Amino acid sequence: MKKIVLLLCIFLSVNGFAQANKSDVIKLVELSGEINEFYSIADEISKQLSPNNRESFKKDMEPLLAKQKNNLISYYSQNLSQSEVENLIEFYQSPLAKKFMMVKQNYATVLSNKSEAFKAEIQGIIMKYMM
């Protein structure tokens, strides 16, 4: 009887810490917008290139962005349980999360518009210490 109880406890604990389903993790990563942040970074960098090189740059970035997405999916799959992934998916599909994502995206736009002034301020401080 003790062996059955022990096996049952082990079985339940293993299931409680099981890795999340990869397809659900992919859905979570897409809903969270983290992949879009990688694409935004690549777009910002491409704006610094000549118009002739932008498309080639984006094409060259695709494998790197896909690799980053796979790394993120793998990491979440290993560190989140199926239940946690399902709860996060439910959250990201909620009206509150949709509003949060919109506010976050708007803030990123505002921040990028102010980033040139911020960079200039940082350069001023750097110059102070370099001289």
mmCIF file with all atom_site columns, C-alpha atoms in Angstrom:
data_model
loop_
_atom_site.group_PDB
_atom_site.id
_atom_site.type_symbol
_atom_site.label_atom_id
_atom_site.label_alt_id
_atom_site.label_comp_id
_atom_site.label_asym_id
_atom_site.label_entity_id
_atom_site.label_seq_id
_atom_site.pdbx_PDB_ins_code
_atom_site.Cartn_x
_atom_site.Cartn_y
_atom_site.Cartn_z
_atom_site.occupancy
_atom_site.B_iso_or_equiv
_atom_site.pdbx_formal_charge
_atom_site.auth_seq_id
_atom_site.auth_comp_id
_atom_site.auth_asym_id
_atom_site.auth_atom_id
_atom_site.pdbx_PDB_model_num
ATOM 1   C CA . MET A 1 1   ? 0.000  0.000  0.000   1.00 0.00 ? 1   MET A CA 1
ATOM 2   C CA . LYS A 1 2   ? 2.842  2.376  0.852   1.00 0.00 ? 2   LYS A CA 1
ATOM 3   C CA . LYS A 1 3   ? 4.367  1.776  -2.580  1.00 0.00 ? 3   LYS A CA 1
ATOM 4   C CA . ILE A 1 4   ? 1.127  2.659  -4.333  1.00 0.00 ? 4   ILE A CA 1
ATOM 5   C CA . VAL A 1 5   ? 0.772  5.885  -2.338  1.00 0.00 ? 5   VAL A CA 1
ATOM 6   C CA . LEU A 1 6   ? 4.420  6.750  -3.007  1.00 0.00 ? 6   LEU A CA 1
ATOM 7   C CA . LEU A 1 7   ? 4.043  6.098  -6.748  1.00 0.00 ? 7   LEU A CA 1
ATOM 8   C CA . LEU A 1 8   ? 0.874  8.167  -6.829  1.00 0.00 ? 8   LEU A CA 1
ATOM 9   C CA . CYS A 1 9   ? 2.649  11.078 -5.092  1.00 0.00 ? 9   CYS A CA 1
ATOM 10  C CA . ILE A 1 10  ? 5.565  10.882 -7.526  1.00 0.00 ? 10  ILE A CA 1
ATOM 11  C CA . PHE A 1 11  ? 3.222  10.733 -10.514 1.00 0.00 ? 11  PHE A CA 1
ATOM 12  C CA . LEU A 1 12  ? 1.262  13.778 -9.332  1.00 0.00 ? 12  LEU A CA 1
ATOM 13  C CA . SER A 1 13  ? 4.388  15.798 -8.598  1.00 0.00 ? 13  SER A CA 1
ATOM 14  C CA . VAL A 1 14  ? 5.887  15.012 -12.017 1.00 0.00 ? 14  VAL A CA 1
ATOM 15  C CA . ASN A 1 15  ? 2.684  16.064 -13.745 1.00 0.00 ? 15  ASN A CA 1
ATOM 16  C CA . GLY A 1 16  ? 2.626  19.283 -11.730 1.00 0.00 ? 16  GLY A CA 1
ATOM 17  C CA . PHE A 1 17  ? 6.048  20.251 -13.067 1.00 0.00 ? 17  PHE A CA 1
ATOM 18  C CA . ALA A 1 18  ? 5.630  18.972 -16.598 1.00 0.00 ? 18  ALA A CA 1
ATOM 19  C CA . GLN A 1 19  ? 6.776  21.139 -19.437 1.00 0.00 ? 19  GLN A CA 1
ATOM 20  C CA . ALA A 1 20  ? 4.237  23.149 -21.325 1.00 0.00 ? 20  ALA A CA 1
ATOM 21  C CA . ASN A 1 21  ? 2.836  22.117 -24.685 1.00 0.00 ? 21  ASN A CA 1
ATOM 22  C CA . LYS A 1 22  ? 4.958  23.744 -27.419 1.00 0.00 ? 22  LYS A CA 1
ATOM 23  C CA . SER A 1 23  ? 1.990  24.850 -29.542 1.00 0.00 ? 23  SER A CA 1
ATOM 24  C CA . ASP A 1 24  ? 0.483  26.647 -26.550 1.00 0.00 ? 24  ASP A CA 1
ATOM 25  C CA . VAL A 1 25  ? 3.829  28.294 -25.806 1.00 0.00 ? 25  VAL A CA 1
ATOM 26  C CA . ILE A 1 26  ? 4.017  29.517 -29.414 1.00 0.00 ? 26  ILE A CA 1
ATOM 27  C CA . LYS A 1 27  ? 0.563  31.021 -28.978 1.00 0.00 ? 27  LYS A CA 1
ATOM 28  C CA . LEU A 1 28  ? 1.674  32.670 -25.723 1.00 0.00 ? 28  LEU A CA 1
ATOM 29  C CA . VAL A 1 29  ? 4.782  34.162 -27.330 1.00 0.00 ? 29  VAL A CA 1
ATOM 30  C CA . GLU A 1 30  ? 2.711  35.553 -30.196 1.00 0.00 ? 30  GLU A CA 1
ATOM 31  C CA . LEU A 1 31  ? 0.060  36.998 -27.874 1.00 0.00 ? 31  LEU A CA 1
ATOM 32  C CA . SER A 1 32  ? 2.658  38.574 -25.580 1.00 0.00 ? 32  SER A CA 1
ATOM 33  C CA . GLY A 1 33  ? 4.109  40.620 -28.426 1.00 0.00 ? 33  GLY A CA 1
ATOM 34  C CA . GLU A 1 34  ? 7.692  39.717 -27.564 1.00 0.00 ? 34  GLU A CA 1
ATOM 35  C CA . ILE A 1 35  ? 8.423  38.654 -31.129 1.00 0.00 ? 35  ILE A CA 1
ATOM 36  C CA . ASN A 1 36  ? 7.114  41.973 -32.397 1.00 0.00 ? 36  ASN A CA 1
ATOM 37  C CA . GLU A 1 37  ? 9.694  43.701 -30.208 1.00 0.00 ? 37  GLU A CA 1
ATOM 38  C CA . PHE A 1 38  ? 12.471 41.821 -32.024 1.00 0.00 ? 38  PHE A CA 1
ATOM 39  C CA . TYR A 1 39  ? 11.048 42.924 -35.375 1.00 0.00 ? 39  TYR A CA 1
ATOM 40  C CA . SER A 1 40  ? 10.794 46.505 -34.121 1.00 0.00 ? 40  SER A CA 1
ATOM 41  C CA . ILE A 1 41  ? 14.467 46.492 -33.180 1.00 0.00 ? 41  ILE A CA 1
ATOM 42  C CA . ALA A 1 42  ? 15.384 45.191 -36.631 1.00 0.00 ? 42  ALA A CA 1
ATOM 43  C CA . ASP A 1 43  ? 13.191 47.874 -38.246 1.00 0.00 ? 43  ASP A CA 1
ATOM 44  C CA . GLU A 1 44  ? 14.876 50.613 -36.212 1.00 0.00 ? 44  GLU A CA 1
ATOM 45  C CA . ILE A 1 45  ? 18.294 49.380 -37.289 1.00 0.00 ? 45  ILE A CA 1
ATOM 46  C CA . SER A 1 46  ? 17.203 49.132 -40.927 1.00 0.00 ? 46  SER A CA 1
ATOM 47  C CA . LYS A 1 47  ? 16.190 52.807 -40.884 1.00 0.00 ? 47  LYS A CA 1
ATOM 48  C CA . GLN A 1 48  ? 19.850 53.660 -40.378 1.00 0.00 ? 48  GLN A CA 1
ATOM 49  C CA . LEU A 1 49  ? 20.794 51.885 -43.606 1.00 0.00 ? 49  LEU A CA 1
ATOM 50  C CA . SER A 1 50  ? 20.541 53.146 -47.147 1.00 0.00 ? 50  SER A CA 1
ATOM 51  C CA . PRO A 1 51  ? 17.203 52.394 -48.822 1.00 0.00 ? 51  PRO A CA 1
ATOM 52  C CA . ASN A 1 52  ? 18.977 49.992 -51.198 1.00 0.00 ? 52  ASN A CA 1
ATOM 53  C CA . ASN A 1 53  ? 20.232 47.839 -48.307 1.00 0.00 ? 53  ASN A CA 1
ATOM 54  C CA . ARG A 1 54  ? 17.105 47.734 -46.139 1.00 0.00 ? 54  ARG A CA 1
ATOM 55  C CA . GLU A 1 55  ? 15.385 44.798 -47.814 1.00 0.00 ? 55  GLU A CA 1
ATOM 56  C CA . SER A 1 56  ? 18.579 42.737 -47.900 1.00 0.00 ? 56  SER A CA 1
ATOM 57  C CA . PHE A 1 57  ? 19.171 43.502 -44.243 1.00 0.00 ? 57  PHE A CA 1
ATOM 58  C CA . LYS A 1 58  ? 15.664 42.387 -43.305 1.00 0.00 ? 58  LYS A CA 1
ATOM 59  C CA . LYS A 1 59  ? 16.114 39.197 -45.336 1.00 0.00 ? 59  LYS A CA 1
ATOM 60  C CA . ASP A 1 60  ? 19.400 38.487 -43.544 1.00 0.00 ? 60  ASP A CA 1
ATOM 61  C CA . MET A 1 61  ? 17.747 39.157 -40.172 1.00 0.00 ? 61  MET A CA 1
ATOM 62  C CA . GLU A 1 62  ? 14.938 36.606 -40.701 1.00 0.00 ? 62  GLU A CA 1
ATOM 63  C CA . PRO A 1 63  ? 16.971 33.543 -39.617 1.00 0.00 ? 63  PRO A CA 1
ATOM 64  C CA . LEU A 1 64  ? 18.257 35.401 -36.567 1.00 0.00 ? 64  LEU A CA 1
ATOM 65  C CA . LEU A 1 65  ? 14.742 36.491 -35.585 1.00 0.00 ? 65  LEU A CA 1
ATOM 66  C CA . ALA A 1 66  ? 13.437 32.935 -36.098 1.00 0.00 ? 66  ALA A CA 1
ATOM 67  C CA . LYS A 1 67  ? 16.267 31.620 -33.918 1.00 0.00 ? 67  LYS A CA 1
ATOM 68  C CA . GLN A 1 68  ? 15.434 34.146 -31.206 1.00 0.00 ? 68  GLN A CA 1
ATOM 69  C CA . LYS A 1 69  ? 11.761 33.136 -31.344 1.00 0.00 ? 69  LYS A CA 1
ATOM 70  C CA . ASN A 1 70  ? 12.700 29.448 -31.034 1.00 0.00 ? 70  ASN A CA 1
ATOM 71  C CA . ASN A 1 71  ? 14.983 30.218 -28.077 1.00 0.00 ? 71  ASN A CA 1
ATOM 72  C CA . LEU A 1 72  ? 12.153 32.076 -26.352 1.00 0.00 ? 72  LEU A CA 1
ATOM 73  C CA . ILE A 1 73  ? 9.693  29.248 -27.008 1.00 0.00 ? 73  ILE A CA 1
ATOM 74  C CA . SER A 1 74  ? 12.174 26.680 -25.721 1.00 0.00 ? 74  SER A CA 1
ATOM 75  C CA . TYR A 1 75  ? 12.896 28.702 -22.597 1.00 0.00 ? 75  TYR A CA 1
ATOM 76  C CA . TYR A 1 76  ? 9.223  29.206 -21.758 1.00 0.00 ? 76  TYR A CA 1
ATOM 77  C CA . SER A 1 77  ? 8.462  25.548 -22.512 1.00 0.00 ? 77  SER A CA 1
ATOM 78  C CA . GLN A 1 78  ? 11.090 24.445 -20.011 1.00 0.00 ? 78  GLN A CA 1
ATOM 79  C CA . ASN A 1 79  ? 10.257 26.962 -17.290 1.00 0.00 ? 79  ASN A CA 1
ATOM 80  C CA . LEU A 1 80  ? 6.474  27.216 -17.356 1.00 0.00 ? 80  LEU A CA 1
ATOM 81  C CA . SER A 1 81  ? 3.964  24.500 -16.651 1.00 0.00 ? 81  SER A CA 1
ATOM 82  C CA . GLN A 1 82  ? 1.056  23.842 -18.978 1.00 0.00 ? 82  GLN A CA 1
ATOM 83  C CA . SER A 1 83  ? -1.292 25.394 -16.440 1.00 0.00 ? 83  SER A CA 1
ATOM 84  C CA . GLU A 1 84  ? 0.815  28.558 -16.221 1.00 0.00 ? 84  GLU A CA 1
ATOM 85  C CA . VAL A 1 85  ? 0.931  28.875 -20.008 1.00 0.00 ? 85  VAL A CA 1
ATOM 86  C CA . GLU A 1 86  ? -2.839 28.440 -20.221 1.00 0.00 ? 86  GLU A CA 1
ATOM 87  C CA . ASN A 1 87  ? -3.354 31.095 -17.528 1.00 0.00 ? 87  ASN A CA 1
ATOM 88  C CA . LEU A 1 88  ? -1.046 33.509 -19.340 1.00 0.00 ? 88  LEU A CA 1
ATOM 89  C CA . ILE A 1 89  ? -2.831 32.890 -22.650 1.00 0.00 ? 89  ILE A CA 1
ATOM 90  C CA . GLU A 1 90  ? -6.128 33.575 -20.913 1.00 0.00 ? 90  GLU A CA 1
ATOM 91  C CA . PHE A 1 91  ? -4.684 36.797 -19.492 1.00 0.00 ? 91  PHE A CA 1
ATOM 92  C CA . TYR A 1 92  ? -3.317 38.003 -22.851 1.00 0.00 ? 92  TYR A CA 1
ATOM 93  C CA . GLN A 1 93  ? -6.722 37.402 -24.432 1.00 0.00 ? 93  GLN A CA 1
ATOM 94  C CA . SER A 1 94  ? -8.484 39.458 -21.761 1.00 0.00 ? 94  SER A CA 1
ATOM 95  C CA . PRO A 1 95  ? -9.616 43.061 -22.327 1.00 0.00 ? 95  PRO A CA 1
ATOM 96  C CA . LEU A 1 96  ? -7.195 44.261 -19.636 1.00 0.00 ? 96  LEU A CA 1
ATOM 97  C CA . ALA A 1 97  ? -4.192 42.688 -21.369 1.00 0.00 ? 97  ALA A CA 1
ATOM 98  C CA . LYS A 1 98  ? -5.280 44.022 -24.761 1.00 0.00 ? 98  LYS A CA 1
ATOM 99  C CA . LYS A 1 99  ? -5.461 47.519 -23.281 1.00 0.00 ? 99  LYS A CA 1
ATOM 100 C CA . PHE A 1 100 ? -2.094 47.030 -21.586 1.00 0.00 ? 100 PHE A CA 1
ATOM 101 C CA . MET A 1 101 ? -0.508 45.928 -24.875 1.00 0.00 ? 101 MET A CA 1
ATOM 102 C CA . MET A 1 102 ? -1.967 48.970 -26.654 1.00 0.00 ? 102 MET A CA 1
ATOM 103 C CA . VAL A 1 103 ? -0.677 51.333 -23.947 1.00 0.00 ? 103 VAL A CA 1
ATOM 104 C CA . LYS A 1 104 ? 2.712  49.613 -24.030 1.00 0.00 ? 104 LYS A CA 1
ATOM 105 C CA . GLN A 1 105 ? 2.919  49.948 -27.815 1.00 0.00 ? 105 GLN A CA 1
ATOM 106 C CA . ASN A 1 106 ? 1.921  53.613 -27.669 1.00 0.00 ? 106 ASN A CA 1
ATOM 107 C CA . TYR A 1 107 ? 4.559  54.227 -25.017 1.00 0.00 ? 107 TYR A CA 1
ATOM 108 C CA . ALA A 1 108 ? 7.190  52.601 -27.230 1.00 0.00 ? 108 ALA A CA 1
ATOM 109 C CA . THR A 1 109 ? 6.213  55.012 -30.019 1.00 0.00 ? 109 THR A CA 1
ATOM 110 C CA . VAL A 1 110 ? 6.417  57.999 -27.673 1.00 0.00 ? 110 VAL A CA 1
ATOM 111 C CA . LEU A 1 111 ? 9.720  56.769 -26.305 1.00 0.00 ? 111 LEU A CA 1
ATOM 112 C CA . SER A 1 112 ? 11.209 56.286 -29.769 1.00 0.00 ? 112 SER A CA 1
ATOM 113 C CA . ASN A 1 113 ? 10.185 59.836 -30.667 1.00 0.00 ? 113 ASN A CA 1
ATOM 114 C CA . LYS A 1 114 ? 11.977 61.121 -27.585 1.00 0.00 ? 114 LYS A CA 1
ATOM 115 C CA . SER A 1 115 ? 14.983 58.832 -27.925 1.00 0.00 ? 115 SER A CA 1
ATOM 116 C CA . GLU A 1 116 ? 17.000 61.276 -30.024 1.00 0.00 ? 116 GLU A CA 1
ATOM 117 C CA . ALA A 1 117 ? 16.804 63.901 -27.280 1.00 0.00 ? 117 ALA A CA 1
ATOM 118 C CA . PHE A 1 118 ? 17.693 61.240 -24.698 1.00 0.00 ? 118 PHE A CA 1
ATOM 119 C CA . LYS A 1 119 ? 20.694 60.102 -26.754 1.00 0.00 ? 119 LYS A CA 1
ATOM 120 C CA . ALA A 1 120 ? 21.877 63.715 -27.036 1.00 0.00 ? 120 ALA A CA 1
ATOM 121 C CA . GLU A 1 121 ? 21.646 64.108 -23.259 1.00 0.00 ? 121 GLU A CA 1
ATOM 122 C CA . ILE A 1 122 ? 23.615 60.904 -22.720 1.00 0.00 ? 122 ILE A CA 1
ATOM 123 C CA . GLN A 1 123 ? 26.281 62.040 -25.168 1.00 0.00 ? 123 GLN A CA 1
ATOM 124 C CA . GLY A 1 124 ? 26.607 65.298 -23.247 1.00 0.00 ? 124 GLY A CA 1
ATOM 125 C CA . ILE A 1 125 ? 27.232 63.396 -20.024 1.00 0.00 ? 125 ILE A CA 1
ATOM 126 C CA . ILE A 1 126 ? 29.704 61.032 -21.718 1.00 0.00 ? 126 ILE A CA 1
ATOM 127 C CA . MET A 1 127 ? 31.632 63.960 -23.153 1.00 0.00 ? 127 MET A CA 1
ATOM 128 C CA . LYS A 1 128 ? 31.861 65.484 -19.687 1.00 0.00 ? 128 LYS A CA 1
ATOM 129 C CA . TYR A 1 129 ? 33.758 62.450 -18.435 1.00 0.00 ? 129 TYR A CA 1
ATOM 130 C CA . MET A 1 130 ? 35.904 61.902 -21.518 1.00 0.00 ? 130 MET A CA 1
ATOM 131 C CA . MET A 1 131 ? 37.544 65.305 -21.370 1.00 0.00 ? 131 MET A CA 1
#
